[in-house]
Coordinates of C-alpha atoms in Angstrom, one line a residue:
M1 CA -1.9 -6.5 -33.7
S2 CA -1.4 -4.3 -30.7
T3 CA 1.7 -4.3 -28.6
Y4 CA -0.1 -6.1 -25.8
S5 CA -1.8 -8.6 -28.1
A6 CA 1.6 -9.5 -29.5
R7 CA 3.0 -9.9 -26.0
L8 CA 0.1 -12.3 -25.1
A9 CA 0.7 -14.2 -28.3
A10 CA 4.4 -14.5 -27.7
L11 CA 3.7 -15.8 -24.1
R12 CA 1.3 -18.5 -25.6
D13 CA 4.1 -19.6 -27.9
Q14 CA 6.5 -19.8 -25.0
L15 CA 4.1 -21.8 -22.9
A16 CA 3.8 -24.3 -25.7
R17 CA 7.6 -24.5 -25.9
Q18 CA 7.7 -25.3 -22.1
Q19 CA 4.9 -27.9 -22.6
L20 CA 2.4 -25.8 -20.4
D21 CA -1.3 -25.4 -21.0
G22 CA -1.4 -22.2 -19.0
F23 CA 0.4 -19.8 -16.6
V24 CA -0.4 -17.6 -13.7
V25 CA 1.0 -14.2 -13.7
P26 CA 0.7 -12.4 -10.2
L27 CA 1.7 -8.8 -9.4
T28 CA 4.4 -9.4 -6.8
D29 CA 8.0 -10.3 -6.4
E30 CA 10.1 -12.9 -4.6
H31 CA 9.4 -11.1 -1.3
M32 CA 5.6 -11.1 -1.7
S33 CA 5.8 -7.2 -1.9
E34 CA 2.7 -5.1 -2.8
Y35 CA 4.9 -2.6 -4.6
V36 CA 7.5 -4.1 -6.8
G37 CA 10.6 -2.9 -8.8
A38 CA 10.4 -2.4 -12.5
Y39 CA 12.1 -5.8 -13.1
A40 CA 9.1 -7.6 -11.5
Q41 CA 6.3 -5.6 -13.2
R42 CA 5.3 -8.6 -15.3
L43 CA 1.6 -8.1 -15.1
S44 CA 1.9 -4.6 -16.4
W45 CA 4.2 -5.5 -19.2
L46 CA 1.8 -8.3 -20.3
T47 CA -1.5 -6.6 -20.1
G48 CA -1.0 -2.8 -19.7
F49 CA -2.7 -2.8 -16.3
Q50 CA -1.0 -0.3 -13.9
G51 CA -2.8 -0.9 -10.6
S52 CA -1.1 -2.2 -7.6
A53 CA -3.0 -5.5 -7.2
G54 CA -4.0 -8.1 -9.6
T55 CA -3.3 -11.4 -11.3
A56 CA -3.6 -12.7 -14.9
V57 CA -4.1 -16.3 -16.2
V58 CA -3.2 -17.2 -19.7
L59 CA -4.7 -20.4 -21.3
P60 CA -4.3 -21.4 -25.0
A61 CA -7.6 -20.0 -26.1
E62 CA -8.5 -17.5 -23.4
A63 CA -7.1 -15.2 -20.8
A64 CA -8.4 -13.5 -17.7
I65 CA -7.3 -10.6 -15.5
F66 CA -8.4 -10.6 -11.8
T67 CA -8.9 -7.4 -9.8
D68 CA -10.9 -6.2 -6.8
G69 CA -13.4 -3.5 -6.6
R70 CA -10.8 -0.7 -6.4
Y71 CA -9.8 -1.4 -10.0
T72 CA -13.1 -2.3 -11.7
L73 CA -13.1 0.9 -13.9
Q74 CA -9.3 1.2 -14.2
V75 CA -8.7 -2.3 -15.5
R76 CA -11.2 -1.8 -18.3
E77 CA -9.5 1.5 -19.3
Q78 CA -6.1 0.0 -19.5
V79 CA -6.6 -3.5 -20.6
S80 CA -8.1 -4.7 -23.9
G81 CA -11.4 -6.6 -23.6
D82 CA -10.6 -8.2 -26.9
D83 CA -7.8 -10.2 -25.3
W84 CA -8.8 -10.4 -21.7
Q85 CA -11.7 -11.4 -19.6
F86 CA -12.3 -9.1 -16.6
V87 CA -12.9 -11.1 -13.4
G88 CA -13.7 -9.6 -10.0
V89 CA -12.3 -11.0 -6.7
P90 CA -13.1 -12.2 -4.2
E91 CA -16.3 -13.2 -6.0
T92 CA -14.3 -15.5 -8.2
S93 CA -10.9 -16.9 -7.2
V94 CA -8.0 -17.5 -9.6
S95 CA -7.9 -21.3 -8.6
G96 CA -11.7 -21.5 -9.0
W97 CA -11.6 -19.9 -12.5
L98 CA -8.8 -22.2 -13.5
A99 CA -10.8 -25.3 -12.5
D100 CA -13.7 -24.1 -14.6
H101 CA -11.7 -23.0 -17.7
A102 CA -8.6 -25.2 -18.0
R103 CA -8.9 -28.4 -20.0
Q104 CA -9.1 -31.8 -18.4
G105 CA -5.5 -33.0 -17.5
A106 CA -4.0 -29.6 -18.2
R107 CA -0.5 -28.6 -17.0
I108 CA -0.7 -25.1 -15.5
G109 CA 2.6 -23.4 -14.8
Y110 CA 3.5 -21.2 -11.9
D111 CA 6.6 -19.6 -10.6
P112 CA 7.3 -20.9 -7.1
W113 CA 9.2 -17.6 -6.2
L114 CA 6.0 -15.5 -6.8
H115 CA 3.3 -17.5 -4.9
T116 CA 2.7 -18.4 -1.3
R117 CA 2.5 -22.1 -0.4
A118 CA -1.1 -21.6 0.7
W119 CA -2.0 -20.5 -2.8
V120 CA -0.1 -23.4 -4.4
D121 CA -2.1 -25.9 -2.2
E122 CA -5.4 -24.2 -2.9
A123 CA -4.8 -24.1 -6.7
S124 CA -3.4 -27.7 -6.7
R125 CA -6.7 -28.9 -5.0
A126 CA -8.9 -27.0 -7.4
L127 CA -7.1 -28.4 -10.4
A128 CA -7.1 -31.9 -9.1
A129 CA -10.9 -31.8 -9.7
I130 CA -10.3 -31.8 -13.4
D131 CA -7.2 -34.1 -13.2
A132 CA -5.0 -31.0 -14.0
T133 CA -1.6 -30.4 -12.5
L134 CA 0.1 -27.3 -11.1
V135 CA 3.7 -27.2 -12.5
P136 CA 6.5 -25.2 -10.9
V137 CA 8.8 -23.6 -13.5
D138 CA 12.5 -23.0 -13.4
T139 CA 12.3 -20.2 -15.9
N140 CA 9.5 -17.8 -15.7
P141 CA 7.9 -17.8 -19.3
V142 CA 7.1 -14.0 -19.1
D143 CA 10.8 -13.3 -18.5
A144 CA 11.7 -15.5 -21.4
V145 CA 9.6 -13.3 -23.9
W146 CA 10.3 -9.9 -22.3
P147 CA 13.3 -8.8 -24.3
D148 CA 14.0 -5.4 -22.6
R149 CA 13.2 -6.4 -19.1
P150 CA 14.8 -4.0 -16.7
A151 CA 17.6 -5.2 -14.4
P152 CA 17.0 -5.0 -10.7
S153 CA 18.1 -1.8 -9.1
D154 CA 21.6 -1.2 -8.0
A155 CA 20.7 1.5 -5.4
P156 CA 23.0 1.4 -2.4
L157 CA 22.0 0.5 1.2
T158 CA 21.8 3.4 3.7
V159 CA 21.7 3.5 7.5
Q160 CA 18.5 4.4 9.3
D161 CA 20.2 5.8 12.4
D162 CA 19.0 5.0 15.9
A163 CA 17.9 8.6 16.4
H164 CA 15.0 8.0 13.9
A165 CA 14.6 4.2 14.5
G166 CA 14.3 4.5 18.3
R167 CA 15.8 1.1 18.8
S168 CA 19.2 -0.4 17.7
S169 CA 19.5 -3.3 15.4
A170 CA 21.3 -5.2 18.1
E171 CA 18.2 -4.8 20.4
K172 CA 15.9 -5.9 17.7
R173 CA 17.9 -9.0 16.8
A174 CA 18.2 -9.9 20.5
A175 CA 14.4 -9.8 20.7
V176 CA 14.1 -12.1 17.7
A177 CA 16.6 -14.4 19.2
D178 CA 14.5 -14.7 22.4
W179 CA 11.5 -15.3 20.3
L180 CA 13.3 -18.2 18.5
V181 CA 14.3 -19.8 21.7
A182 CA 10.7 -19.5 23.1
H183 CA 9.4 -21.2 20.0
G184 CA 12.0 -23.9 19.8
A185 CA 13.4 -22.8 16.5
D186 CA 17.0 -22.5 15.4
S187 CA 16.5 -19.8 12.8
V188 CA 13.9 -17.6 11.1
V189 CA 13.9 -16.6 7.4
L190 CA 12.8 -13.0 6.8
A191 CA 11.7 -12.6 3.3
S192 CA 9.7 -9.3 3.5
L193 CA 11.9 -6.4 2.4
E194 CA 10.3 -4.2 5.1
S195 CA 11.4 -6.8 7.7
T196 CA 15.0 -6.6 6.8
A197 CA 14.9 -2.8 6.6
W198 CA 13.4 -2.6 10.0
L199 CA 15.3 -5.2 11.8
L200 CA 18.8 -4.1 10.5
N201 CA 17.9 -0.3 10.6
V202 CA 18.8 0.0 6.9
R203 CA 17.0 1.5 3.9
G204 CA 17.3 1.2 0.2
G205 CA 16.1 2.3 -3.2
D206 CA 15.1 -0.8 -5.1
V207 CA 11.3 -0.3 -5.1
S208 CA 9.9 2.9 -6.4
R209 CA 8.4 5.0 -3.6
T210 CA 9.4 2.4 -0.9
P211 CA 12.9 2.7 0.7
V212 CA 13.8 -0.9 0.8
A213 CA 16.5 -3.1 -0.7
L214 CA 16.1 -6.4 -2.5
S215 CA 17.4 -8.7 0.3
Y216 CA 16.7 -11.7 2.6
T217 CA 17.7 -12.1 6.3
I218 CA 18.2 -15.2 8.3
V219 CA 18.3 -14.5 12.0
N220 CA 19.7 -17.3 14.4
A221 CA 18.9 -18.1 17.9
D222 CA 22.3 -16.7 19.1
G223 CA 21.3 -13.3 17.8
T224 CA 23.5 -13.3 14.8
A225 CA 22.1 -12.8 11.3
D226 CA 22.9 -13.5 7.7
L227 CA 22.0 -10.8 5.1
Y228 CA 21.7 -11.8 1.5
V229 CA 22.0 -8.7 -0.7
A230 CA 23.8 -7.7 -3.9
P231 CA 27.4 -6.9 -3.0
E232 CA 27.4 -3.5 -4.8
K233 CA 24.8 -2.3 -2.4
M234 CA 27.2 -2.4 0.5
N235 CA 29.5 0.4 1.6
D236 CA 31.8 1.1 4.5
A237 CA 29.1 3.0 6.6
V238 CA 26.6 0.2 6.2
A239 CA 29.2 -2.4 7.0
A240 CA 30.3 -0.6 10.2
H241 CA 26.7 -0.1 11.1
L242 CA 25.9 -3.9 10.8
G243 CA 28.9 -5.0 12.7
N244 CA 30.4 -8.4 13.0
A245 CA 27.2 -10.1 14.2
V246 CA 25.6 -9.6 10.7
R247 CA 27.3 -11.7 8.0
V248 CA 26.8 -10.4 4.5
H249 CA 26.4 -12.8 1.5
D250 CA 25.6 -12.3 -2.2
R251 CA 21.7 -12.4 -2.7
R252 CA 22.2 -14.9 -5.5
S253 CA 23.4 -17.5 -3.0
F254 CA 20.2 -17.3 -0.9
A255 CA 18.4 -20.2 -2.6
A256 CA 21.5 -22.5 -2.1
A257 CA 21.8 -21.3 1.5
L258 CA 18.4 -22.8 2.2
G259 CA 20.0 -26.2 1.9
Q260 CA 22.1 -25.7 5.0
F261 CA 19.2 -26.5 7.5
V262 CA 19.6 -30.3 7.7
G263 CA 18.0 -31.4 10.9
R264 CA 17.1 -27.8 12.0
R265 CA 13.8 -26.2 12.8
V266 CA 13.4 -23.0 10.7
A267 CA 10.5 -20.4 11.2
V268 CA 8.9 -19.2 8.0
D269 CA 6.0 -16.8 7.7
P270 CA 3.5 -18.5 5.4
A271 CA 1.9 -15.2 4.4
L272 CA 5.1 -13.3 3.6
S273 CA 7.2 -16.0 2.1
V274 CA 7.1 -17.5 -1.4
A275 CA 6.5 -21.3 -1.8
A276 CA 10.1 -21.9 -2.9
I277 CA 11.5 -21.1 0.5
P278 CA 9.7 -23.8 2.7
L279 CA 10.0 -26.3 -0.2
A280 CA 13.7 -25.8 -0.4
I281 CA 14.2 -26.1 3.4
E282 CA 12.2 -29.3 3.5
A283 CA 14.0 -30.7 0.5
A284 CA 17.2 -30.3 2.4
G285 CA 16.0 -32.1 5.4
G286 CA 15.0 -29.1 7.5
T287 CA 11.7 -28.7 9.4
V288 CA 9.6 -25.7 8.6
V289 CA 7.8 -24.0 11.5
P290 CA 5.0 -21.9 10.2
L291 CA 5.0 -18.8 12.3
R292 CA 4.3 -15.1 11.8
D293 CA 7.4 -13.1 11.1
P294 CA 8.5 -11.9 14.5
T295 CA 9.2 -8.3 13.3
V296 CA 5.7 -7.7 12.0
I297 CA 4.1 -6.5 15.3
P298 CA 7.1 -4.7 16.6
R299 CA 7.4 -2.8 13.3
A300 CA 3.7 -2.0 13.2
T301 CA 3.5 -0.6 16.8
K302 CA 5.7 2.4 16.5
N303 CA 7.9 3.4 19.5
A304 CA 7.9 6.8 21.1
V305 CA 10.7 8.1 18.8
E306 CA 8.9 6.9 15.6
Q307 CA 5.7 8.5 16.8
A308 CA 7.4 11.8 17.4
G309 CA 9.0 11.6 14.0
H310 CA 5.7 11.0 12.3
R311 CA 4.2 14.1 14.0
A312 CA 7.1 16.2 12.8
A313 CA 6.7 14.8 9.2
S314 CA 3.0 15.5 9.4
I315 CA 3.6 19.2 10.2
R316 CA 6.1 19.6 7.3
D317 CA 4.0 17.5 4.9
G318 CA 0.8 19.3 5.9
A319 CA 2.3 22.7 5.2
A320 CA 3.4 21.6 1.8
L321 CA -0.1 20.1 1.0
S322 CA -1.7 23.3 2.3
R323 CA 0.4 25.4 0.0
F324 CA -0.7 23.3 -2.9
L325 CA -4.4 23.5 -1.9
R326 CA -4.2 27.2 -1.9
W327 CA -2.5 27.0 -5.3
I328 CA -4.9 24.7 -7.0
A329 CA -7.9 26.7 -5.7
I330 CA -6.5 29.8 -7.3
E331 CA -5.0 28.4 -10.5
A332 CA -7.4 25.6 -11.6
P333 CA -10.4 27.8 -12.3
K334 CA -8.2 29.9 -14.7
G335 CA -7.7 26.9 -16.9
G336 CA -4.6 25.4 -18.2
Q337 CA -4.0 22.9 -15.4
T338 CA -4.1 19.1 -15.8
E339 CA -3.9 16.1 -13.6
L340 CA -0.2 15.8 -14.4
S341 CA 0.6 19.4 -13.9
A342 CA -1.2 19.4 -10.6
A343 CA 0.7 16.3 -9.3
A344 CA 4.0 17.9 -10.4
K345 CA 3.2 21.1 -8.5
L346 CA 2.4 19.2 -5.3
E347 CA 5.6 17.2 -5.6
E348 CA 7.5 20.6 -6.0
F349 CA 5.9 21.9 -2.8
R350 CA 7.1 18.8 -1.0
R351 CA 10.6 18.9 -2.4
K352 CA 10.8 22.5 -1.3
T353 CA 10.9 21.2 2.3
G354 CA 14.5 20.2 1.5
V355 CA 14.2 16.8 3.3
L356 CA 11.8 14.8 1.1
K357 CA 13.4 11.5 0.3
D358 CA 10.7 10.4 -2.2
L359 CA 7.0 10.3 -2.7
S360 CA 5.3 7.5 -0.7
F361 CA 3.4 6.5 -3.8
D362 CA 2.6 7.8 -7.3
A363 CA 0.0 10.5 -6.6
I364 CA -3.6 9.8 -7.4
S365 CA -4.3 13.1 -9.2
A366 CA -7.8 12.7 -10.6
T367 CA -10.4 15.1 -11.9
G368 CA -14.0 14.7 -12.8
P369 CA -14.7 11.0 -14.0
H370 CA -11.2 9.9 -13.1
G371 CA -11.9 10.7 -9.4
A372 CA -14.4 7.8 -9.5
I373 CA -11.5 5.3 -10.0
P374 CA -10.2 4.9 -6.5
H375 CA -6.7 3.9 -7.5
Y376 CA -6.4 5.9 -10.7
H377 CA -2.9 6.4 -12.1
V378 CA -2.5 9.4 -14.4
T379 CA -0.3 8.9 -17.6
E380 CA 0.4 11.1 -20.6
E381 CA -2.4 9.2 -22.4
S382 CA -5.1 9.6 -19.7
N383 CA -4.2 13.1 -18.6
L384 CA -7.3 15.3 -18.3
P385 CA -7.6 19.1 -18.0
I386 CA -8.9 20.2 -14.6
E387 CA -12.1 22.2 -15.5
P388 CA -14.8 24.3 -13.7
G389 CA -17.7 22.1 -12.3
Q390 CA -15.4 19.2 -11.5
L391 CA -14.3 17.8 -8.2
Y392 CA -10.5 17.3 -8.2
L393 CA -9.2 14.6 -5.9
I394 CA -5.5 14.4 -4.8
D395 CA -4.3 11.3 -2.8
S396 CA -0.6 11.6 -2.2
G397 CA 2.2 11.2 0.4
G398 CA 5.8 11.7 1.1
Q399 CA 8.8 9.6 2.4
Y400 CA 10.7 11.5 5.0
V401 CA 13.5 9.9 7.2
D402 CA 11.3 10.5 10.2
G403 CA 7.9 9.4 8.8
T404 CA 5.7 8.3 5.9
T405 CA 2.6 10.3 5.0
D406 CA -0.6 9.6 3.1
V407 CA -3.4 12.1 2.8
T408 CA -6.4 12.8 0.4
R409 CA -8.2 15.9 -0.1
V410 CA -10.9 16.9 -2.6
V411 CA -11.2 20.4 -4.1
P412 CA -14.3 21.8 -5.9
I413 CA -13.3 23.7 -9.1
G414 CA -15.9 26.4 -9.0
H415 CA -19.2 25.8 -7.3
P416 CA -20.1 22.1 -6.3
T417 CA -23.5 20.8 -6.8
Q418 CA -25.8 20.0 -3.8
E419 CA -25.4 16.4 -4.5
M420 CA -21.6 16.6 -4.3
R421 CA -21.9 18.5 -0.9
D422 CA -24.3 15.9 0.3
R423 CA -22.0 13.0 -0.6
F424 CA -18.9 14.8 0.7
T425 CA -20.6 15.5 4.0
R426 CA -21.7 11.9 4.5
V427 CA -18.1 10.8 3.8
L428 CA -17.0 13.4 6.3
K429 CA -19.5 12.1 8.9
G430 CA -18.0 8.5 8.5
H431 CA -14.5 9.9 8.7
I432 CA -15.4 11.8 12.0
A433 CA -17.0 8.7 13.4
L434 CA -13.9 6.5 12.9
A435 CA -11.6 9.3 14.2
T436 CA -13.5 9.7 17.5
A437 CA -14.0 5.9 18.1
V438 CA -13.2 4.7 21.6
F439 CA -12.9 0.9 21.8
P440 CA -11.5 -1.9 24.1
R441 CA -8.3 -3.8 23.6
G442 CA -8.9 -6.8 21.2
T443 CA -11.0 -4.7 18.8
T444 CA -10.2 -5.3 15.1
G445 CA -10.3 -2.9 12.2
A446 CA -13.1 -5.1 10.8
Q447 CA -15.3 -4.2 13.8
L448 CA -14.7 -0.5 13.3
D449 CA -15.2 -0.4 9.6
A450 CA -19.0 0.0 9.7
L451 CA -18.6 3.3 11.7
A452 CA -17.1 5.0 8.5
R453 CA -19.8 3.6 6.2
L454 CA -23.0 4.1 8.2
P455 CA -23.8 7.6 7.0
L456 CA -23.4 6.4 3.4
W457 CA -25.4 3.2 4.1
Q458 CA -28.3 5.3 5.4
A459 CA -28.5 7.0 1.9
G460 CA -28.2 3.6 0.1
L461 CA -24.5 4.3 -0.7
D462 CA -21.2 2.5 -0.2
F463 CA -17.6 2.4 -1.4
A464 CA -15.7 -0.7 -2.8
H465 CA -12.4 -0.4 -1.0
G466 CA -11.1 -0.7 2.6
T467 CA -11.5 2.1 5.1
G468 CA -7.9 2.1 6.4
H469 CA -4.4 0.5 6.0
G470 CA -1.4 0.4 8.2
V471 CA 1.4 2.9 7.4
G472 CA 5.2 2.3 8.1
S473 CA 7.9 4.4 9.6
Y474 CA 9.9 5.6 6.6
L475 CA 8.8 2.3 5.1
S476 CA 5.9 1.0 3.0
V477 CA 2.9 3.3 2.9
H478 CA 0.8 0.1 3.1
E479 CA 1.8 -1.9 6.1
G480 CA 0.2 -4.9 7.7
P481 CA -1.0 -6.6 9.6
A482 CA -3.8 -4.3 10.8
R483 CA -6.3 -2.7 8.5
I484 CA -9.9 -1.3 8.7
A485 CA -12.0 -3.0 6.2
K486 CA -15.0 -5.4 5.8
P487 CA -14.1 -9.0 6.7
S488 CA -14.8 -10.0 3.1
Y489 CA -12.4 -7.3 1.6
P490 CA -9.8 -8.8 -0.8
G491 CA -6.7 -9.8 1.1
A492 CA -8.1 -8.8 4.5
G493 CA -6.9 -12.0 6.0
P494 CA -7.6 -12.8 9.7
S495 CA -8.9 -9.7 11.6
E496 CA -6.0 -8.1 13.5
P497 CA -6.5 -6.4 16.9
L498 CA -5.4 -2.8 16.9
L499 CA -2.6 -2.0 19.3
P500 CA -1.1 1.2 20.7
G501 CA 1.5 2.7 18.4
M502 CA -0.1 1.4 15.2
I503 CA -0.6 4.0 12.5
L504 CA -3.6 3.6 10.1
S505 CA -5.3 5.6 7.5
N506 CA -8.9 6.8 7.8
E507 CA -10.2 7.1 4.2
P508 CA -13.9 6.5 3.6
G509 CA -15.1 7.6 0.1
Y510 CA -17.9 7.9 -2.5
Y511 CA -17.5 7.3 -6.2
K512 CA -20.0 8.2 -8.9
A513 CA -18.9 6.4 -12.0
G514 CA -18.2 8.7 -14.9
E515 CA -18.7 11.9 -12.9
Y516 CA -16.7 12.3 -9.7
G517 CA -15.0 10.8 -6.7
I518 CA -14.7 11.8 -3.0
R519 CA -12.3 10.6 -0.4
I520 CA -11.1 12.2 2.9
E521 CA -8.0 10.6 4.3
N522 CA -6.0 11.4 7.5
L523 CA -3.6 9.1 9.3
L524 CA -4.5 8.0 12.8
L525 CA -2.3 6.8 15.8
V526 CA -3.7 4.3 18.1
H527 CA -3.2 5.2 21.7
E528 CA -4.5 4.4 25.2
Q529 CA -7.2 6.5 26.7
D530 CA -8.9 6.5 30.1
V531 CA -12.6 7.2 30.0
P532 CA -14.1 9.0 33.1
G533 CA -16.1 6.6 35.1
G534 CA -14.9 3.6 33.0
E535 CA -13.6 0.3 34.4
S536 CA -10.7 -0.3 32.1
T537 CA -8.3 1.6 29.8
M538 CA -9.6 1.9 26.3
L539 CA -8.0 2.7 23.0
A540 CA -8.6 5.7 20.7
F541 CA -7.1 7.5 17.8
E542 CA -5.0 10.6 17.6
T543 CA -5.4 12.3 14.2
L544 CA -1.9 12.9 12.8
T545 CA -2.6 14.5 9.4
L546 CA -2.8 18.3 9.3
A547 CA -4.4 19.9 6.3
P548 CA -7.7 21.8 5.7
I549 CA -10.9 19.8 4.7
D550 CA -12.6 21.8 2.0
R551 CA -15.3 23.9 3.7
D552 CA -17.1 24.6 0.5
L553 CA -18.0 20.9 0.2
V554 CA -19.5 20.6 3.6
D555 CA -23.2 21.0 4.2
P556 CA -23.3 22.0 7.9
A557 CA -27.0 21.1 8.1
L558 CA -26.1 17.4 7.8
L559 CA -23.7 17.5 10.7
T560 CA -24.6 16.9 14.2
P561 CA -23.3 19.4 16.8
G562 CA -20.6 16.9 17.9
E563 CA -19.5 16.4 14.3
L564 CA -19.4 20.1 13.6
S565 CA -17.5 20.6 16.9
W566 CA -14.9 18.0 15.8
L567 CA -14.4 19.6 12.4
N568 CA -14.0 23.1 13.9
D569 CA -11.6 21.8 16.5
Y570 CA -9.6 19.9 13.9
H571 CA -9.4 23.1 11.8
A572 CA -8.3 25.2 14.7
R573 CA -5.5 22.6 15.4
V574 CA -4.4 22.8 11.8
A575 CA -4.4 26.5 11.8
A576 CA -2.6 26.8 15.1
T577 CA 0.1 24.3 14.0
L578 CA 0.6 25.3 10.3
A579 CA 0.2 29.1 10.4
P580 CA 3.5 29.6 12.3
V581 CA 5.4 27.7 9.5
L582 CA 3.6 29.6 6.7
E583 CA 4.1 33.1 5.7
G584 CA 2.2 36.0 4.1
E585 CA -0.8 35.2 1.9
E586 CA -0.3 31.4 2.6
R587 CA -0.6 32.1 6.4
E588 CA -3.7 34.2 5.8
W589 CA -5.2 31.6 3.6
I590 CA -4.8 28.7 6.1
V591 CA -6.4 30.8 8.8
S592 CA -9.3 31.7 6.6
R593 CA -9.8 28.1 5.4
C594 CA -9.7 26.8 9.0
S595 CA -12.1 29.4 10.5
P596 CA -15.1 27.9 12.3
I597 CA -18.1 26.8 10.3
T598 CA -21.5 27.6 11.8
V599 CA -25.0 26.3 11.0
G600 CA -27.5 28.7 9.4

């Protein structure tokens, strides 16, 4: 029996002991985080799946793992089909599958600290059709059979000073207090780790690649706040920074603190809070007011200081990436390089900046067939050599105190085929169409998504992931609420209007299963733009990322004059910005790789 088969068997035995006929295992934590600490990696421990989004359901005689189109190939590589059924979402929902596969009258367990209330209601309704019941557990059965489960991180809190935040914590808390008064609420519970980090201008090290601390914050209508965090994370500098208006409590007391709201109105974000929070408030006699977390939009719309910081981070990061692109172009054709060695080399270039805090996510270093897995994660077991004739895709980013970066480039190892150049150029056309979009206020990412897909659609092609996601300011590399994606994209939620100050990725792609993958990703800043002769101020994008787009993969004959002009102008800007911070052969290389492309 394999390790993962044994773990599945152990979980089934534990479910029987807890008198449960099934259990749902999401990939999240008590804060509804996308990226979670090692202690919360229950799905990976149970199944072997290493993607960043998924859910498992375990019944006595069958089990299923649910992933979206980004992970169709990856989940089959990492999870045994002998133990698990592979189910695609959103085509099939977890609750719908349960209603079809659980026995009549079954008791299906769930951890109320790992699911939203909306999911609980949806699953309860679906199970009611077969007289089954959704049962909250006090002890997570996965934790009960995970003998070496890591402890939560004990990394200390750090201060994000106002020079990088652009606004003081006191200003932000005052704005939240005004919001509470306007909505007739006494307090708001902030469960999102990013919300606490942004509101209090603090950062942490509890989640790999994301500078946040495991914590909750309750903000009151008088502008004071209560921070729930492990005591060992505090230090004198953080205490002085928070001041007397922020009371600090042990994180372990947070659940009990929810009982203090007798007769009070408490705002809770239904999308960012687990079911246990509103249930505890209501059980204590409080009234839950379901409202969006008031820090979400201010956090997503970067202020002038944060925008300037990101531009500085983009230059620094672009120089490091350009050094790497030169290195891989020289070294990979010689042989001896692998997906892991390439990722390590890029991290080395970023660390040589002297100010890298961390990577913003584990690099997607993928060659040949692995490039066709959009969210591929290289391991010692999957590591492939980078060989001539392949396309090498590198999707990576850095965490700097002044900005978070995310960029994807593709490098041909040797001479690309004409098909590769055709597909790459179509992806580039879509990338340019989105980068040059001009649109009115109120426009959503869902309305812009087709711009990036049209050149592929015209050739009968498409890609199975979103075109763009929000990016934080020295926070999460995936930040809501705005995104650029089809309305039906998993987790897309309500369409969110784009606003000035938002930073989003622009990353259309193409993937040929078993052969290669292509993605071109830059970050975009939404800003206001006047159109000559127009009747109102429009919105447009400023491209922030600075790094060469591989000219050997471009078929100029497929580009319109306007598209070719954009590419040449972009490369001219890259060279003008990065050449002064590079030296010698690296400077010569960037100038050469950014020289104008002509037709014919």
